[in-house]
PDB file of C-alpha atoms in Angstrom:
ATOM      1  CA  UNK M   1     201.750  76.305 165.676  1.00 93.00           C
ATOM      2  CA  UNK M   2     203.279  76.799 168.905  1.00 94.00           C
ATOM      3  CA  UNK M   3     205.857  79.770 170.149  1.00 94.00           C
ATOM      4  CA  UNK M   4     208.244  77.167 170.760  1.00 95.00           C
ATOM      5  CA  UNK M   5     207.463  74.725 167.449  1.00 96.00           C
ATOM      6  CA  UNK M   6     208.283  78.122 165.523  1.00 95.00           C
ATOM      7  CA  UNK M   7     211.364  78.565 167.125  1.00 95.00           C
ATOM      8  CA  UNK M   8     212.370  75.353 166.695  1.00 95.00           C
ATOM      9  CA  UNK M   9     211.433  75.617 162.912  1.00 96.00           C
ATOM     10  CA  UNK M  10     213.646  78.876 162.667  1.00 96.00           C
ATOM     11  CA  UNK M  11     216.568  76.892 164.258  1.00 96.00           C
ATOM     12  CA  UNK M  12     216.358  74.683 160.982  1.00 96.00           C
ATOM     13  CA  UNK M  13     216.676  77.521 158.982  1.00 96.00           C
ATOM     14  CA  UNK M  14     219.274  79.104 160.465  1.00 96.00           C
ATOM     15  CA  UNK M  15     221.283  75.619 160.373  1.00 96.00           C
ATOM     16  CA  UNK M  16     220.320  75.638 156.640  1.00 95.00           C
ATOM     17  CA  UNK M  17     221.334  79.002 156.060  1.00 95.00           C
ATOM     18  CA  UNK M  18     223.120  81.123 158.754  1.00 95.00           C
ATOM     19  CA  UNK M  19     222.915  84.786 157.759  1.00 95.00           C
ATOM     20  CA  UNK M  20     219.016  83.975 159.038  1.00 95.00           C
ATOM     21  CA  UNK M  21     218.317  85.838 162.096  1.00 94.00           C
ATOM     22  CA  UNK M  22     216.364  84.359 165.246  1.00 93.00           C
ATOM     23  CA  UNK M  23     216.617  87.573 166.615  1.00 94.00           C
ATOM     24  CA  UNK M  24     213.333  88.011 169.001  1.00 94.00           C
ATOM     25  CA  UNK M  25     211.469  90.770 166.718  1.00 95.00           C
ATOM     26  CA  UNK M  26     212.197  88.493 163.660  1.00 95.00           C
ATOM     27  CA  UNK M  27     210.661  85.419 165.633  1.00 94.00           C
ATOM     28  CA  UNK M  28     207.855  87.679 166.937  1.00 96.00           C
ATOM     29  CA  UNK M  29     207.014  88.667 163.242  1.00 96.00           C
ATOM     30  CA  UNK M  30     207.356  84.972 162.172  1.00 96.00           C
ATOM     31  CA  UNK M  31     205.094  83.702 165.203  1.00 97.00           C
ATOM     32  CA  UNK M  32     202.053  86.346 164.401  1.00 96.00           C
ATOM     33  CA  UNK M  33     201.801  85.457 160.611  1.00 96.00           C
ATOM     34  CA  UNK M  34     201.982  81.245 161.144  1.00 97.00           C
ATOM     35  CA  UNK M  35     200.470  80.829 164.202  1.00 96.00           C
ATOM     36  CA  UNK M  36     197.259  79.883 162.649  1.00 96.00           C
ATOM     37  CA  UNK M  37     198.905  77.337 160.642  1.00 96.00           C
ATOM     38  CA  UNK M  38     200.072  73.498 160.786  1.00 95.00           C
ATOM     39  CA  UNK M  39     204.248  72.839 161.422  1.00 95.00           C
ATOM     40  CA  UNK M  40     203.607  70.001 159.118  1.00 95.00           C
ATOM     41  CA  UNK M  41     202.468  72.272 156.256  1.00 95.00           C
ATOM     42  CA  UNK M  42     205.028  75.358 157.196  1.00 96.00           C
ATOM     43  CA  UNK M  43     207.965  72.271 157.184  1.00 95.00           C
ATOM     44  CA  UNK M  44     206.236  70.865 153.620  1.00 94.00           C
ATOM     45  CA  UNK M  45     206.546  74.890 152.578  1.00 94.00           C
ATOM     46  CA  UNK M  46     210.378  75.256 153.848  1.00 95.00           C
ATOM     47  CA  UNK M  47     211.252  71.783 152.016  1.00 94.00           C
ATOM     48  CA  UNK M  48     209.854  72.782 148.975  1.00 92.00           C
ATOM     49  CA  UNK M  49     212.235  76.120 149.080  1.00 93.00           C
ATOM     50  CA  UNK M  50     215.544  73.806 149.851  1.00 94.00           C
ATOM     51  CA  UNK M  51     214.642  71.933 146.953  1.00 92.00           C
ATOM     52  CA  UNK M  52     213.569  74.501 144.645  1.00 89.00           C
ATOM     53  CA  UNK M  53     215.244  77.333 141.992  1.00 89.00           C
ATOM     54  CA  UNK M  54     215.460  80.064 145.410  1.00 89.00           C
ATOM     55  CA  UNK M  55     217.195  77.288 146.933  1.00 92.00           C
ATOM     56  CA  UNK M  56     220.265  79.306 147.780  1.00 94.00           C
ATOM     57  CA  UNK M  57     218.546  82.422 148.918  1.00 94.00           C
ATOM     58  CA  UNK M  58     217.071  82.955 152.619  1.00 95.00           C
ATOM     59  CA  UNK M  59     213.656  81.737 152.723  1.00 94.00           C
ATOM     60  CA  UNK M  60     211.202  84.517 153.524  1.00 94.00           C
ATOM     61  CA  UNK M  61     208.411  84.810 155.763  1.00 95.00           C
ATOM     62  CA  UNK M  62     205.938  85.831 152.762  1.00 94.00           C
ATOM     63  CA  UNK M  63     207.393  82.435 150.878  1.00 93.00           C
ATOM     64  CA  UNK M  64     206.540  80.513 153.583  1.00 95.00           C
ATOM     65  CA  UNK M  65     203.199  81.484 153.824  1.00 95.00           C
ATOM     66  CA  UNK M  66     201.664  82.273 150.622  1.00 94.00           C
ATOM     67  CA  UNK M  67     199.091  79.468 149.968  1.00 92.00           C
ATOM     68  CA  UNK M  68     198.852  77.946 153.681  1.00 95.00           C
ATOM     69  CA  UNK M  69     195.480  77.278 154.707  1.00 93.00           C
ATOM     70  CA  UNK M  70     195.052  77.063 158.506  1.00 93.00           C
ATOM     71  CA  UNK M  71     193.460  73.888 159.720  1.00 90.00           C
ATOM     72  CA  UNK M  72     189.542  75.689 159.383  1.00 89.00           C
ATOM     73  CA  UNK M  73     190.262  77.015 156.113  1.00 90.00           C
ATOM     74  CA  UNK M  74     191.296  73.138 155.388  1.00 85.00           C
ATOM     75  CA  UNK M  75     188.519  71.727 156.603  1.00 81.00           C
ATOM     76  CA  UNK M  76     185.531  74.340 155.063  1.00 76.00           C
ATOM     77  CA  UNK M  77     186.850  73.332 151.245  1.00 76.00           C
ATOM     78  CA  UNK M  78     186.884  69.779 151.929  1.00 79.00           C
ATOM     79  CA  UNK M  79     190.264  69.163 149.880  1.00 77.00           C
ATOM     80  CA  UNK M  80     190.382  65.864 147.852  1.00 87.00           C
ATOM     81  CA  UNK M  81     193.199  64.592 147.700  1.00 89.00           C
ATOM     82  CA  UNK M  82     195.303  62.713 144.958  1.00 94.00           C
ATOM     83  CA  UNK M  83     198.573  60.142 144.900  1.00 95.00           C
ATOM     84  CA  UNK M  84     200.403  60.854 141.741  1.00 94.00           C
ATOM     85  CA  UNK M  85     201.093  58.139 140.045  1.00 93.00           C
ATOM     86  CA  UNK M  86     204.332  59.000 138.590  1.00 91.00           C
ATOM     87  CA  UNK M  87     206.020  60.558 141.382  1.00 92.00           C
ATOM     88  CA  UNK M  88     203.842  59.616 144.509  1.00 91.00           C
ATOM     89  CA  UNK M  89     203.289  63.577 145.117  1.00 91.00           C
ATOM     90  CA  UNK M  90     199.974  64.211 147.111  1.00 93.00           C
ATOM     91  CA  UNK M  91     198.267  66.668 146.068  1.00 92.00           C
ATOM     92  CA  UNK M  92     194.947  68.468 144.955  1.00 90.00           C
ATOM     93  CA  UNK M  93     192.927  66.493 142.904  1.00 90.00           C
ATOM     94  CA  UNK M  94     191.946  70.237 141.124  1.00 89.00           C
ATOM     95  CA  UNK M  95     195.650  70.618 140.502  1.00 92.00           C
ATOM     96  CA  UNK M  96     196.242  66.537 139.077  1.00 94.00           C
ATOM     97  CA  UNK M  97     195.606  67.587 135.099  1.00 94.00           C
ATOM     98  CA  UNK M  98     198.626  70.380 135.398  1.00 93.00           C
ATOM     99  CA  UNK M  99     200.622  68.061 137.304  1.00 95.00           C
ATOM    100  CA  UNK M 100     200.256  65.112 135.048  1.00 95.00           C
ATOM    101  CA  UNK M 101     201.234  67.583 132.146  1.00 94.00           C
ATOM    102  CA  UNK M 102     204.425  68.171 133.634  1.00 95.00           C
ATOM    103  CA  UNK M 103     205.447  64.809 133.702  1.00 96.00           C
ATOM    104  CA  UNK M 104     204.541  64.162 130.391  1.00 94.00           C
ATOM    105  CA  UNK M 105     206.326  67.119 128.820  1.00 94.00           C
ATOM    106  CA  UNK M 106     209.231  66.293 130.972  1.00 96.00           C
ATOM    107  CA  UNK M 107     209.102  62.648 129.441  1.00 95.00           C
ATOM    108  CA  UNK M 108     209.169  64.220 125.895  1.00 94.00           C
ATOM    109  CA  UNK M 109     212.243  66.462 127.340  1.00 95.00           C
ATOM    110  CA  UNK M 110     213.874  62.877 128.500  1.00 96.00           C
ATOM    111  CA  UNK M 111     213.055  61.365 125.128  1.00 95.00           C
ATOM    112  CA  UNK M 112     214.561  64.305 122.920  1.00 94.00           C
ATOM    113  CA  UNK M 113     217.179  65.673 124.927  1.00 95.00           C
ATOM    114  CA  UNK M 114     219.757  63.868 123.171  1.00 94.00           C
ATOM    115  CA  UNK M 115     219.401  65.814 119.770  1.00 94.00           C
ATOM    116  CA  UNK M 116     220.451  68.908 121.712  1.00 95.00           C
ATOM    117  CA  UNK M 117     223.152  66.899 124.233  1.00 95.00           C
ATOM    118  CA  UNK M 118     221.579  67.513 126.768  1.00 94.00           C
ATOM    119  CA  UNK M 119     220.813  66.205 129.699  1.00 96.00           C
ATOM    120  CA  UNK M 120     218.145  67.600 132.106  1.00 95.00           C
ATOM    121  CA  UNK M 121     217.328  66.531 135.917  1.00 95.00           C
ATOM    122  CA  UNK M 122     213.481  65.038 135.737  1.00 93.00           C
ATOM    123  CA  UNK M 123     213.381  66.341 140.153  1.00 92.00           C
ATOM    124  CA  UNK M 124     214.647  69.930 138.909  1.00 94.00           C
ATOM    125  CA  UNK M 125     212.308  70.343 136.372  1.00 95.00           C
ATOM    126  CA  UNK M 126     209.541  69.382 138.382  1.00 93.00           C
ATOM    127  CA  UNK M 127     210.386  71.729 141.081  1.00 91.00           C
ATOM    128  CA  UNK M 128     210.339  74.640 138.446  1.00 93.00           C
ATOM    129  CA  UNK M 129     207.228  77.105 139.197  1.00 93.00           C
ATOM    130  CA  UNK M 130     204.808  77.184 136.106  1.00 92.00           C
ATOM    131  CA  UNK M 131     206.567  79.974 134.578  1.00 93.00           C
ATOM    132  CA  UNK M 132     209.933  79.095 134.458  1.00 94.00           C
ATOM    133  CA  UNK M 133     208.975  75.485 133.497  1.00 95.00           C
ATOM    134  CA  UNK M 134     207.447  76.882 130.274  1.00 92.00           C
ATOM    135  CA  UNK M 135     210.333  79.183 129.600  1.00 93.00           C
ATOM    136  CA  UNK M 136     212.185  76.071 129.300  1.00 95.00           C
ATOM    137  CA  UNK M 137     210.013  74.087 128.013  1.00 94.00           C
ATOM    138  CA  UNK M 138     209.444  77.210 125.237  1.00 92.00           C
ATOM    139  CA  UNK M 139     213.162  77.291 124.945  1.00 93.00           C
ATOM    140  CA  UNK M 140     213.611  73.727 124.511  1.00 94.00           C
ATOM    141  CA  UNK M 141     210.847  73.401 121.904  1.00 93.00           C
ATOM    142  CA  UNK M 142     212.567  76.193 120.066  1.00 92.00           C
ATOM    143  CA  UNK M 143     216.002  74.350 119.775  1.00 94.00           C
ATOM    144  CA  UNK M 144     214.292  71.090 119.524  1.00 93.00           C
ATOM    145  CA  UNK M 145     212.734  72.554 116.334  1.00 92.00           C
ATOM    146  CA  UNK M 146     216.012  73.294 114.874  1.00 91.00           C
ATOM    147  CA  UNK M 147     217.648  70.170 114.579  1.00 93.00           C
ATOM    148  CA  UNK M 148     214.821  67.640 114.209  1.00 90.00           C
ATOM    149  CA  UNK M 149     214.356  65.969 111.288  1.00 89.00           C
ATOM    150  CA  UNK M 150     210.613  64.041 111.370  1.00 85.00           C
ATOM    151  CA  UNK M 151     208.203  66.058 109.515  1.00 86.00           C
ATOM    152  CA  UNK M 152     205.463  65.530 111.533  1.00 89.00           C
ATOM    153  CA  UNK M 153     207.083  66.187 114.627  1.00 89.00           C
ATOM    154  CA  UNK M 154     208.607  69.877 113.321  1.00 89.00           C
ATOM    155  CA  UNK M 155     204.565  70.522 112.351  1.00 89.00           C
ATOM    156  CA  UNK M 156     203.482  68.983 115.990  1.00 87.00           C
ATOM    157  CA  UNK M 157     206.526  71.270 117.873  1.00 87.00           C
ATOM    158  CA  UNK M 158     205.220  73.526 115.259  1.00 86.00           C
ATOM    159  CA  UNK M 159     201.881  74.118 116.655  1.00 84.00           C
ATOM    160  CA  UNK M 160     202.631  74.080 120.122  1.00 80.00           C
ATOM    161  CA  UNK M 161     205.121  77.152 119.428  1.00 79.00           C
ATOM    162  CA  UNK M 162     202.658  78.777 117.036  1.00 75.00           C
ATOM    163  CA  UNK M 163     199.686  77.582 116.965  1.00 71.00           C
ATOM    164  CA  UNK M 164     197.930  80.236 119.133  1.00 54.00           C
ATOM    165  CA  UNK M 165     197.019  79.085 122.333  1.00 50.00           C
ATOM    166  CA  UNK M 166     200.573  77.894 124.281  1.00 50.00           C
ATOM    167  CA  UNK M 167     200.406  75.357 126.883  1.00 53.00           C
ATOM    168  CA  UNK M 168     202.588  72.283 127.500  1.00 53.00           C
ATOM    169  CA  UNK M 169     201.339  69.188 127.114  1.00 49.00           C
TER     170      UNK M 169
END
Protein backbone atom coordinates (compact mmCIF):
# COMPACT_ATOMS: atom_id res chain seq x y z
CA UNK A 1 0.00 0.00 0.00
CA UNK A 2 1.09 3.30 -0.97
CA UNK A 3 1.66 6.65 1.36
CA UNK A 4 -0.87 8.22 -0.64
CA UNK A 5 -3.49 4.99 -1.09
CA UNK A 6 -3.37 5.12 2.89
CA UNK A 7 -4.23 8.51 3.04
CA UNK A 8 -6.77 8.26 0.80
CA UNK A 9 -8.17 5.22 2.81
CA UNK A 10 -8.07 7.42 6.08
CA UNK A 11 -10.07 10.15 4.19
CA UNK A 12 -12.92 7.41 4.03
CA UNK A 13 -12.81 7.00 7.49
CA UNK A 14 -12.83 10.21 8.55
CA UNK A 15 -15.97 10.86 6.11
CA UNK A 16 -17.45 7.77 7.88
CA UNK A 17 -16.71 8.90 11.17
CA UNK A 18 -15.25 12.41 11.89
CA UNK A 19 -13.81 12.44 15.40
CA UNK A 20 -10.98 10.20 13.28
CA UNK A 21 -7.84 12.05 13.09
CA UNK A 22 -5.55 12.29 9.83
CA UNK A 23 -3.30 14.07 11.83
CA UNK A 24 0.40 13.27 10.29
CA UNK A 25 1.72 11.06 13.40
CA UNK A 26 -1.65 9.13 13.25
CA UNK A 27 -1.11 8.57 9.37
CA UNK A 28 2.60 7.84 10.00
CA UNK A 29 1.55 5.09 12.58
CA UNK A 30 -1.17 3.83 10.14
CA UNK A 31 1.36 3.81 7.05
CA UNK A 32 4.22 1.65 9.05
CA UNK A 33 1.78 -1.15 10.24
CA UNK A 34 -0.19 -1.62 6.51
CA UNK A 35 2.31 -0.87 4.26
CA UNK A 36 3.02 -4.44 3.65
CA UNK A 37 -0.49 -5.08 2.91
CA UNK A 38 -3.12 -4.98 -0.12
CA UNK A 39 -5.80 -1.65 -0.16
CA UNK A 40 -8.14 -4.22 -1.44
CA UNK A 41 -7.86 -6.38 1.71
CA UNK A 42 -7.41 -3.21 4.29
CA UNK A 43 -10.89 -1.74 2.33
CA UNK A 44 -12.51 -5.60 2.67
CA UNK A 45 -11.24 -5.14 6.62
CA UNK A 46 -12.81 -1.42 7.03
CA UNK A 47 -16.19 -2.72 5.28
CA UNK A 48 -16.50 -5.47 7.41
CA UNK A 49 -16.26 -2.90 10.60
CA UNK A 50 -19.15 -0.49 8.94
CA UNK A 51 -21.17 -3.42 8.72
CA UNK A 52 -20.47 -5.11 11.84
CA UNK A 53 -21.60 -4.94 15.91
CA UNK A 54 -18.41 -1.99 16.43
CA UNK A 55 -20.09 -0.36 13.68
CA UNK A 56 -20.55 2.89 15.53
CA UNK A 57 -17.20 3.05 17.18
CA UNK A 58 -13.88 4.44 15.39
CA UNK A 59 -12.24 1.72 13.64
CA UNK A 60 -8.78 1.04 15.04
CA UNK A 61 -5.56 0.48 13.56
CA UNK A 62 -5.14 -3.03 15.47
CA UNK A 63 -8.89 -3.92 13.93
CA UNK A 64 -7.79 -3.25 10.76
CA UNK A 65 -5.00 -5.34 10.77
CA UNK A 66 -5.42 -8.34 12.78
CA UNK A 67 -5.56 -11.28 10.28
CA UNK A 68 -4.08 -9.42 7.04
CA UNK A 69 -1.67 -11.40 5.27
CA UNK A 70 0.65 -9.34 3.03
CA UNK A 71 0.74 -10.45 -0.56
CA UNK A 72 4.00 -13.15 0.33
CA UNK A 73 2.36 -14.41 3.28
CA UNK A 74 -0.70 -14.98 0.65
CA UNK A 75 1.06 -16.56 -1.72
CA UNK A 76 3.45 -19.16 0.66
CA UNK A 77 -0.08 -20.85 2.08
CA UNK A 78 -1.53 -21.18 -1.22
CA UNK A 79 -5.19 -20.14 0.01
CA UNK A 80 -8.10 -22.08 -1.64
CA UNK A 81 -10.66 -20.39 -2.05
CA UNK A 82 -14.53 -21.01 -1.76
CA UNK A 83 -17.99 -19.21 -3.21
CA UNK A 84 -20.60 -19.72 -0.60
CA UNK A 85 -23.40 -20.90 -1.83
CA UNK A 86 -25.87 -19.24 0.29
CA UNK A 87 -24.58 -15.87 0.46
CA UNK A 88 -21.89 -15.69 -2.38
CA UNK A 89 -19.16 -14.83 0.47
CA UNK A 90 -15.56 -15.86 -0.70
CA UNK A 91 -13.79 -17.23 1.54
CA UNK A 92 -11.36 -19.98 2.94
CA UNK A 93 -12.23 -23.22 1.97
CA UNK A 94 -10.68 -24.25 5.81
CA UNK A 95 -13.23 -21.83 7.19
CA UNK A 96 -16.51 -23.21 4.67
CA UNK A 97 -17.82 -25.98 7.49
CA UNK A 98 -18.17 -22.95 10.25
CA UNK A 99 -19.56 -20.78 7.73
CA UNK A 100 -22.12 -23.14 6.39
CA UNK A 101 -23.13 -23.72 10.15
CA UNK A 102 -24.04 -20.29 10.50
CA UNK A 103 -26.39 -20.24 7.88
CA UNK A 104 -28.01 -23.17 8.89
CA UNK A 105 -28.54 -22.20 12.52
CA UNK A 106 -29.61 -18.87 11.29
CA UNK A 107 -32.26 -20.75 9.04
CA UNK A 108 -33.51 -22.62 12.21
CA UNK A 109 -33.53 -18.93 13.93
CA UNK A 110 -35.76 -17.79 10.68
CA UNK A 111 -37.92 -20.88 11.02
CA UNK A 112 -38.64 -20.52 14.91
CA UNK A 113 -38.49 -17.01 15.52
CA UNK A 114 -42.07 -16.63 15.46
CA UNK A 115 -42.77 -18.63 18.78
CA UNK A 116 -40.77 -15.92 20.54
CA UNK A 117 -42.11 -12.77 18.10
CA UNK A 118 -39.34 -12.18 16.97
CA UNK A 119 -37.86 -11.16 14.20
CA UNK A 120 -34.06 -11.28 13.57
CA UNK A 121 -31.92 -9.69 10.53
CA UNK A 122 -30.30 -12.98 8.62
CA UNK A 123 -27.07 -9.94 7.38
CA UNK A 124 -26.75 -9.00 11.25
CA UNK A 125 -26.47 -12.25 12.45
CA UNK A 126 -24.04 -13.22 10.05
CA UNK A 127 -21.85 -10.35 10.76
CA UNK A 128 -21.82 -11.42 14.54
CA UNK A 129 -18.13 -12.68 15.57
CA UNK A 130 -18.27 -16.42 16.76
CA UNK A 131 -18.85 -15.47 20.23
CA UNK A 132 -21.54 -13.27 20.23
CA UNK A 133 -23.31 -15.39 17.55
CA UNK A 134 -23.44 -18.26 20.08
CA UNK A 135 -24.50 -16.05 22.92
CA UNK A 136 -27.46 -15.57 20.87
CA UNK A 137 -27.80 -18.44 19.46
CA UNK A 138 -27.41 -19.93 23.38
CA UNK A 139 -29.94 -17.36 24.35
CA UNK A 140 -32.30 -18.10 21.71
CA UNK A 141 -32.15 -21.87 22.24
CA UNK A 142 -32.88 -21.16 25.86
CA UNK A 143 -36.20 -19.22 25.17
CA UNK A 144 -36.91 -21.37 22.26
CA UNK A 145 -36.96 -24.23 24.82
CA UNK A 146 -39.53 -22.58 26.85
CA UNK A 147 -42.35 -22.26 24.74
CA UNK A 148 -42.03 -25.14 22.27
CA UNK A 149 -44.24 -27.72 22.32
CA UNK A 150 -42.76 -30.86 19.93
CA UNK A 151 -41.23 -33.37 22.08
CA UNK A 152 -38.58 -34.22 20.04
CA UNK A 153 -37.54 -30.90 19.30
CA UNK A 154 -37.38 -29.79 23.35
CA UNK A 155 -34.98 -33.24 23.58
CA UNK A 156 -33.01 -32.06 20.19
CA UNK A 157 -32.74 -28.11 21.71
CA UNK A 158 -32.22 -30.23 24.68
CA UNK A 159 -28.97 -31.67 23.78
CA UNK A 160 -27.51 -28.91 22.09
CA UNK A 161 -27.94 -26.84 25.50
CA UNK A 162 -26.87 -29.81 27.60
CA UNK A 163 -25.61 -32.32 26.05
CA UNK A 164 -21.88 -31.63 26.77
CA UNK A 165 -20.07 -30.52 23.96
CA UNK A 166 -21.87 -26.93 22.67
CA UNK A 167 -21.59 -25.95 19.18
CA UNK A 168 -24.22 -24.64 16.74
CA UNK A 169 -25.22 -26.50 14.13
Amino acid sequence: MTRAELQNFMQKIKANYQEFSVEKYVVDEWYNKLKNFDLEDVNKKFERHLHGEYRKMVPRLTFIVDGLKTPAQKEAEQIIRVRCGYCGDVLELKNLDRHIARHNSIEYIKSREHYLGEDNNREELMNLTEVYFERFYKQFLNDLYCVIEDGTEKERIEKLIFGGEWQYT
